PDB file of C-alpha atoms in Angstrom:
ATOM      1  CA  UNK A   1      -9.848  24.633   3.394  1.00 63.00           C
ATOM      2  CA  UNK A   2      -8.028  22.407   0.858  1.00 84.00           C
ATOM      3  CA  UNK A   3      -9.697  19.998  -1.431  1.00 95.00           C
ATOM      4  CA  UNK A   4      -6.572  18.145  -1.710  1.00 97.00           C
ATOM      5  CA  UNK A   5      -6.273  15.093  -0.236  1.00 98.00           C
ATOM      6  CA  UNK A   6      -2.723  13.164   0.734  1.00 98.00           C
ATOM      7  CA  UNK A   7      -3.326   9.438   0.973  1.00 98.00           C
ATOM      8  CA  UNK A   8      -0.513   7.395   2.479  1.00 98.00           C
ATOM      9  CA  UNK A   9      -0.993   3.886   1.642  1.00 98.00           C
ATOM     10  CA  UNK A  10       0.060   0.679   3.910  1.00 97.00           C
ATOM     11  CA  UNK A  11       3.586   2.422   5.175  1.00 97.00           C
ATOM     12  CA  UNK A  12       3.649  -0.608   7.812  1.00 95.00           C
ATOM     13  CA  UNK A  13       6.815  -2.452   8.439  1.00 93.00           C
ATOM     14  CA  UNK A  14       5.379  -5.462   7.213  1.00 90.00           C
ATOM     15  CA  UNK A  15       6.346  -3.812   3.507  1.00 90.00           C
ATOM     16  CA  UNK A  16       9.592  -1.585   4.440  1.00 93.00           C
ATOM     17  CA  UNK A  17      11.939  -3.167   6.896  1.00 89.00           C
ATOM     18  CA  UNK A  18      15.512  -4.016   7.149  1.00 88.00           C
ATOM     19  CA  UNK A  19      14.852  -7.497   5.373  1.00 85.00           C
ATOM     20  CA  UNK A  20      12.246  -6.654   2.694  1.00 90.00           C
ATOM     21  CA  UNK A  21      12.766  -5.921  -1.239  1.00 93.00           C
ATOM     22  CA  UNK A  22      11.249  -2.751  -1.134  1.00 95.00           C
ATOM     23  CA  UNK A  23      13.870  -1.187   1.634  1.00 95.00           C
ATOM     24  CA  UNK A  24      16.873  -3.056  -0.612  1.00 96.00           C
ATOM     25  CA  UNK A  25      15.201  -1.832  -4.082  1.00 97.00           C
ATOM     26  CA  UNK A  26      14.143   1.850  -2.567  1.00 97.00           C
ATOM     27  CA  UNK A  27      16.496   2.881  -0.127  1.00 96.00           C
ATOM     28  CA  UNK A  28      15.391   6.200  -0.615  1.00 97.00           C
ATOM     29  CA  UNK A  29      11.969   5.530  -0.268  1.00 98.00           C
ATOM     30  CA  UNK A  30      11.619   6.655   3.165  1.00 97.00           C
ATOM     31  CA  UNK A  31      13.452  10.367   2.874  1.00 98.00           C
ATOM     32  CA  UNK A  32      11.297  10.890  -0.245  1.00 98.00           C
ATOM     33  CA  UNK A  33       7.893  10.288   1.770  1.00 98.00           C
ATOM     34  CA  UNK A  34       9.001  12.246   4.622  1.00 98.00           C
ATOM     35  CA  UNK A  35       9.173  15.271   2.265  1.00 97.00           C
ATOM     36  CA  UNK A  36       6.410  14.983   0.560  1.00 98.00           C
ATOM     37  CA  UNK A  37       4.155  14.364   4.402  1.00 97.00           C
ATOM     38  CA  UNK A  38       6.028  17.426   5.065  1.00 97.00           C
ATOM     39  CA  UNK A  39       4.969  19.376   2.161  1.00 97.00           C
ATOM     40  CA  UNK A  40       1.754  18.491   2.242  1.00 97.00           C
ATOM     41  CA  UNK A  41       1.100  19.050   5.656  1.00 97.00           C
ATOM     42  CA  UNK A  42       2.794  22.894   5.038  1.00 96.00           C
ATOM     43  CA  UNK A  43       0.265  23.577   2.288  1.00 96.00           C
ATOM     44  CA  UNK A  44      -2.379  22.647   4.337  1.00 96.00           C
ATOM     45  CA  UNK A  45      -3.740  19.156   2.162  1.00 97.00           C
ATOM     46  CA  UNK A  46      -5.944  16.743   4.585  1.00 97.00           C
ATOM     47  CA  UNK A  47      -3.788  13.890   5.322  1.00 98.00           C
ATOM     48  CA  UNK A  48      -5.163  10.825   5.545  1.00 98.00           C
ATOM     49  CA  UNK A  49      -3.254   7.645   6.373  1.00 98.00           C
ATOM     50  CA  UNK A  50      -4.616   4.180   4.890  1.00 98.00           C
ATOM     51  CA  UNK A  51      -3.088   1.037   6.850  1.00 97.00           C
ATOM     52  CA  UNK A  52      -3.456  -2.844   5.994  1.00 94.00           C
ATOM     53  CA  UNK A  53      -4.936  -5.279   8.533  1.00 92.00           C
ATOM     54  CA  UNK A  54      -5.285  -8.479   7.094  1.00 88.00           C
ATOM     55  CA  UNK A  55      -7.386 -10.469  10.120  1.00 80.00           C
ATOM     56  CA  UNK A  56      -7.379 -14.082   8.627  1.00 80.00           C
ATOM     57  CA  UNK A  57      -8.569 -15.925  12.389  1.00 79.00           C
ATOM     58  CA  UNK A  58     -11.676 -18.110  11.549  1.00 80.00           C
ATOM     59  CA  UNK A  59     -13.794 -15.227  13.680  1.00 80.00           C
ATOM     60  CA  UNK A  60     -13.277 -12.687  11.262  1.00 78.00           C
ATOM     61  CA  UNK A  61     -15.017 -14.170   8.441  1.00 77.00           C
ATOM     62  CA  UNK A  62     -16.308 -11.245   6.048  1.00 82.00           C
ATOM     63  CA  UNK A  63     -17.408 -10.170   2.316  1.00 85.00           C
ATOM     64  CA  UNK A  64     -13.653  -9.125   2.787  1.00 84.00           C
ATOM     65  CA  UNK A  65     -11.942 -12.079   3.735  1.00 84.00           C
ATOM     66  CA  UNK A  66     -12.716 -14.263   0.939  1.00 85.00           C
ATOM     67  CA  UNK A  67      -9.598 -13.688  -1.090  1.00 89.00           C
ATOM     68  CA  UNK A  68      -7.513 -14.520   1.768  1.00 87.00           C
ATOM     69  CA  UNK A  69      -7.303 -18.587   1.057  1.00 86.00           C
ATOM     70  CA  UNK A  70      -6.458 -17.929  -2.904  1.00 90.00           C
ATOM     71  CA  UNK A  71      -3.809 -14.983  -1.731  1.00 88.00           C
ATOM     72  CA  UNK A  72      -1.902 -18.014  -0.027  1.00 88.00           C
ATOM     73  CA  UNK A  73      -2.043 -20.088  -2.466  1.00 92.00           C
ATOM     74  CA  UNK A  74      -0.764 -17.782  -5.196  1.00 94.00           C
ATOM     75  CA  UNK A  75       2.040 -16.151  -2.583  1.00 88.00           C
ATOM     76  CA  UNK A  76       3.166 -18.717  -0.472  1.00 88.00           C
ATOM     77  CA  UNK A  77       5.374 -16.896   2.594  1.00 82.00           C
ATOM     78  CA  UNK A  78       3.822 -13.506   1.600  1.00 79.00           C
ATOM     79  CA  UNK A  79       2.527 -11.633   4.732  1.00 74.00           C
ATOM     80  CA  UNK A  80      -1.052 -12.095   5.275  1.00 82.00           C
ATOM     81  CA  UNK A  81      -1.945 -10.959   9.032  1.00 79.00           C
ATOM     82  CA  UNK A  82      -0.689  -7.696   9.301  1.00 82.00           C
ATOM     83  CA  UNK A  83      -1.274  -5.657  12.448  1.00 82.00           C
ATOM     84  CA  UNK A  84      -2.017  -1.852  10.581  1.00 86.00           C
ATOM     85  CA  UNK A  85       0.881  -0.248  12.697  1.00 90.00           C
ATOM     86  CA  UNK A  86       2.848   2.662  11.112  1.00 93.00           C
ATOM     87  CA  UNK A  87       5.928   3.173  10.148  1.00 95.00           C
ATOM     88  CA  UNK A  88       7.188   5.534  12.971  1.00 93.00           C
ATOM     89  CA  UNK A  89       8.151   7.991  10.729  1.00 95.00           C
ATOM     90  CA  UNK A  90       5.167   7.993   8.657  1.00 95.00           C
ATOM     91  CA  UNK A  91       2.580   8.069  11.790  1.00 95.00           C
ATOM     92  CA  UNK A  92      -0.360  10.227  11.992  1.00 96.00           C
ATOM     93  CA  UNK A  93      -0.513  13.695  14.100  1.00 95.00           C
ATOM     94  CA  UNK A  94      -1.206  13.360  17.387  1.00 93.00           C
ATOM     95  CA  UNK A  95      -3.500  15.925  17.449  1.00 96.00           C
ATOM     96  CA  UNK A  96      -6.185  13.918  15.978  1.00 94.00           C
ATOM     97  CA  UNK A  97      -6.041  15.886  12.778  1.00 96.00           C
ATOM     98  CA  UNK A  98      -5.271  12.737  10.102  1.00 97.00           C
ATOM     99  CA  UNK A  99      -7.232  10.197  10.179  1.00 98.00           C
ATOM    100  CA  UNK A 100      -6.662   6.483  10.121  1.00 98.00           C
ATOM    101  CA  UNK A 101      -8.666   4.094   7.714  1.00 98.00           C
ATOM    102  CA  UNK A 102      -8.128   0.384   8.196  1.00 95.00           C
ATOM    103  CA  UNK A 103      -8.530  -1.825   4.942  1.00 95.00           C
ATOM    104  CA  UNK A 104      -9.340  -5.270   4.837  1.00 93.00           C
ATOM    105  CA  UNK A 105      -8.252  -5.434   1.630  1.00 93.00           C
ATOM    106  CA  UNK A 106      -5.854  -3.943  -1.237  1.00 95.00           C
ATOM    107  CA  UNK A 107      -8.408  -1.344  -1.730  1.00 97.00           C
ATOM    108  CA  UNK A 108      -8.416   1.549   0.351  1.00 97.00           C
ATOM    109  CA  UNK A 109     -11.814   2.131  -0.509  1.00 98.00           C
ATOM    110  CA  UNK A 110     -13.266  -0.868   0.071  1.00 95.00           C
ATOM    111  CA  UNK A 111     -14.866  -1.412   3.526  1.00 93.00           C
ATOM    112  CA  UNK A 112     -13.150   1.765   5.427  1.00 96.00           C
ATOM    113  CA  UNK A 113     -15.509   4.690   4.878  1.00 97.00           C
ATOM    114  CA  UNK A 114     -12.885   6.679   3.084  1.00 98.00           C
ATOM    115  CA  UNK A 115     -14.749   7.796   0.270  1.00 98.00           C
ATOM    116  CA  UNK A 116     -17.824   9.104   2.562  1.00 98.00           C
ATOM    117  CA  UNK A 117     -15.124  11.345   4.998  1.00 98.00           C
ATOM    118  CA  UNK A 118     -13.411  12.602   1.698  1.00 98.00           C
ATOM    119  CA  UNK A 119     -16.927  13.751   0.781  1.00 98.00           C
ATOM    120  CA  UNK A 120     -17.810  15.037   3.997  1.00 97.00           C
ATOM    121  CA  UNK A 121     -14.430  17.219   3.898  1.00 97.00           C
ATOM    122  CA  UNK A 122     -15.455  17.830   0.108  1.00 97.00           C
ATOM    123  CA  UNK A 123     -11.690  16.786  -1.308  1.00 98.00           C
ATOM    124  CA  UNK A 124     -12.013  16.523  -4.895  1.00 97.00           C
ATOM    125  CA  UNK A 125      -8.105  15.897  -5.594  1.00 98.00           C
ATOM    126  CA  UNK A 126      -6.376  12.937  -4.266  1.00 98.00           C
ATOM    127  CA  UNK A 127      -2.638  12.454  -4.048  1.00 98.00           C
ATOM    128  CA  UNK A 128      -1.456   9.392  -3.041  1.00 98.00           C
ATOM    129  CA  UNK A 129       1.726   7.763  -2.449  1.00 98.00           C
ATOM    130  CA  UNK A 130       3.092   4.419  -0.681  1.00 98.00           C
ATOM    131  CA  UNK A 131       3.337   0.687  -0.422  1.00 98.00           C
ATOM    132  CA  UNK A 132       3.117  -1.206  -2.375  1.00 96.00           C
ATOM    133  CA  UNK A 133       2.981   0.793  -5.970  1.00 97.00           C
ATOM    134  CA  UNK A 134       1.896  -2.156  -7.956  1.00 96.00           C
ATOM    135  CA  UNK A 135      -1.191  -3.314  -5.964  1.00 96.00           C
ATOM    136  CA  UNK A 136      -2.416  -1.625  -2.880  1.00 97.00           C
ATOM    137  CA  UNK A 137      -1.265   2.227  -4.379  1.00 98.00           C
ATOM    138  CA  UNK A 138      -2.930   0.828  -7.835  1.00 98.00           C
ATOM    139  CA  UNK A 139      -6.346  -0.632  -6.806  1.00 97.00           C
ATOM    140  CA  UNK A 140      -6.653   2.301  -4.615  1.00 98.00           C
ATOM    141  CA  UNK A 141      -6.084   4.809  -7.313  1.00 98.00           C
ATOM    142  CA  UNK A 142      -8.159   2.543  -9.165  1.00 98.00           C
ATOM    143  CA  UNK A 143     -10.843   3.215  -7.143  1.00 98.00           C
ATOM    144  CA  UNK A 144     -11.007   6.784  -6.686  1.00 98.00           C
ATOM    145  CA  UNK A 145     -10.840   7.360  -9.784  1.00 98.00           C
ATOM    146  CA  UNK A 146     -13.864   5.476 -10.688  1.00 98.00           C
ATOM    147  CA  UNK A 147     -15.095   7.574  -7.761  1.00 98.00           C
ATOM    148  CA  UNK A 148     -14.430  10.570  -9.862  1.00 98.00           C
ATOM    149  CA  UNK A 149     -11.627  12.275  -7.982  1.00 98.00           C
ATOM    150  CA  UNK A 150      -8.784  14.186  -9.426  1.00 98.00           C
ATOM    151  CA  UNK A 151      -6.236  10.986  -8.973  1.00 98.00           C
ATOM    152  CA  UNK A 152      -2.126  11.725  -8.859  1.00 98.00           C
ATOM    153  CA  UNK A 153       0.407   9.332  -7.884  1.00 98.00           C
ATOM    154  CA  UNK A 154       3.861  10.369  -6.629  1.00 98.00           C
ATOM    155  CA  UNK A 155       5.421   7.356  -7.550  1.00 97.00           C
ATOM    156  CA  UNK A 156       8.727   8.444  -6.643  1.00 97.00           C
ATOM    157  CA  UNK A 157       7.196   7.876  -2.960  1.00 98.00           C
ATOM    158  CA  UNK A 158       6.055   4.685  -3.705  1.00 98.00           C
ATOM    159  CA  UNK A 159       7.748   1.160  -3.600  1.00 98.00           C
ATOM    160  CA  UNK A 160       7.165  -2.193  -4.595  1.00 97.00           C
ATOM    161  CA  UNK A 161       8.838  -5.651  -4.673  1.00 94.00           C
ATOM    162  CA  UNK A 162      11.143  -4.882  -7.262  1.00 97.00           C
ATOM    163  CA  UNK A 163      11.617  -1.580  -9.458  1.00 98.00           C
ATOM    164  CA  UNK A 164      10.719  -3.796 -12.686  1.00 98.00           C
ATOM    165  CA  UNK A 165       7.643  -4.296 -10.612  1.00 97.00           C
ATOM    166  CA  UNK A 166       6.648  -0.423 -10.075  1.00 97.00           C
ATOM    167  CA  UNK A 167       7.834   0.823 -13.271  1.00 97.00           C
ATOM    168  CA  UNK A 168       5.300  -1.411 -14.930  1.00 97.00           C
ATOM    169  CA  UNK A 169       2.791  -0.164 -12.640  1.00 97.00           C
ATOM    170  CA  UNK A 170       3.784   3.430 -13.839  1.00 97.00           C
ATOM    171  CA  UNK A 171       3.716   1.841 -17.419  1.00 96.00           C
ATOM    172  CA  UNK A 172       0.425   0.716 -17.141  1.00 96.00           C
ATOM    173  CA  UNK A 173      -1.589   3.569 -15.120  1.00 97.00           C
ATOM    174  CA  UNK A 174       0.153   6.653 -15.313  1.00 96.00           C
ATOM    175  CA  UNK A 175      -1.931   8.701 -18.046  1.00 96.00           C
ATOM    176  CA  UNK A 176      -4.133   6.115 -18.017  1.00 96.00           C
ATOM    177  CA  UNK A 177      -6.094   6.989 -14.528  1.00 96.00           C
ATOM    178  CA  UNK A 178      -3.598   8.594 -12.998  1.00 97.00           C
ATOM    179  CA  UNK A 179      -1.874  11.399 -13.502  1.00 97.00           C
ATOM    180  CA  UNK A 180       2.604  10.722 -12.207  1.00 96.00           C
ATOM    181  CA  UNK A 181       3.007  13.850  -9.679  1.00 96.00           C
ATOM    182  CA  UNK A 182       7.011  14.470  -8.800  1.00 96.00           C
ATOM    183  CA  UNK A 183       7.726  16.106  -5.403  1.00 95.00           C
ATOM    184  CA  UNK A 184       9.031  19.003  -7.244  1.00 95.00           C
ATOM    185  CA  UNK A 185       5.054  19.912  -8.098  1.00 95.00           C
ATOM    186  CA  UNK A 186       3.955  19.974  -4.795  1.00 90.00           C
ATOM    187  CA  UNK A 187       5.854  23.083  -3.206  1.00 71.00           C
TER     188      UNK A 187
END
């Protein structure tokens, strides 16, 4: 079995719509992920699909909510409770074979159980690609590579608010912690 992981980060419609900056600044954003699901899947990688549900209802008080009230302040009209539904074209098999972590925060890490089932399946390399490049696709690479995994980002399947936005992400992080995977390398 593959120790490469795909990890496809908040593809929600909360971040790519028909009114949001990432669907007017990537329009090709969704083609590109197709292929690269599709690719992936072919050579047999685990797929593993990371979604964003932001609960901020008094009841759901957490370690993990605490950023919530400073988020609002800093981003006024920025999406906060998001309901972790896909993308329909960037769902998970039905066949039960890709799993679904729910994050309660920008780090896919943080709270899900992701790093314990990519140990259990013994992945080692971790490809990941999504919304948004900048922040939830960074602090998750972030993370796994203080894990110690093997971390790529195909950035030309990610997206952000603006391209200024994801190229300084690239900038930044690519070489740094991360190494910039093209969909050409994954045949």
């Amino acid at each position: 079995m593959s120790k490469t992981g795909l990890l496809l980060i908040d593809v929600q419609p909360e971040w790519y719509g028909p009114n949001t900056d990432t669907s007017k600044h990537f329009p090709n954003f969704q083609d590109r992920l197709i292929s690269l699901l599709s690719r992936c899947r072919a050579k047999g990688f685990h797929v593993v699909h990371i979604r964003a549900k932001y609960d901020t209802s008094p009841e759901a008080k957490s370690e993990y909510t605490g950023w919530h009230q400073e988020f609002r302040t800093l981003n006024p009209g920025k999406p906060l409770n998001l309901t972790g539904e896909p993308i329909s074209w960037a769902k998970e098999l039905e066949d039960g074979s890709e799993p679904v972590f729910i994050k309660p925060t920008f780090n896919g890490f943080l709270g899900t159980g992701l790093h314990e089932y990519l140990q259990k399946k013994g992945i080692k390399r971790l490809i990941l690609a999504g919304l948004i490049t900048s922040v939830c696709v960074q602090m998750t690479a972030n993370e796994a590579f203080m894990r110690g995994y093997e971390v790529s980002v195909v950035s030309e399947a990610c997206a952000d608010r603006s391209v200024e936005r994801h190229e300084a992400a690239k900038l930044l992080y690519s070489g740094y912690i991360w190494h910039d995977l093209s969909l050409d390398q994954i045949k």
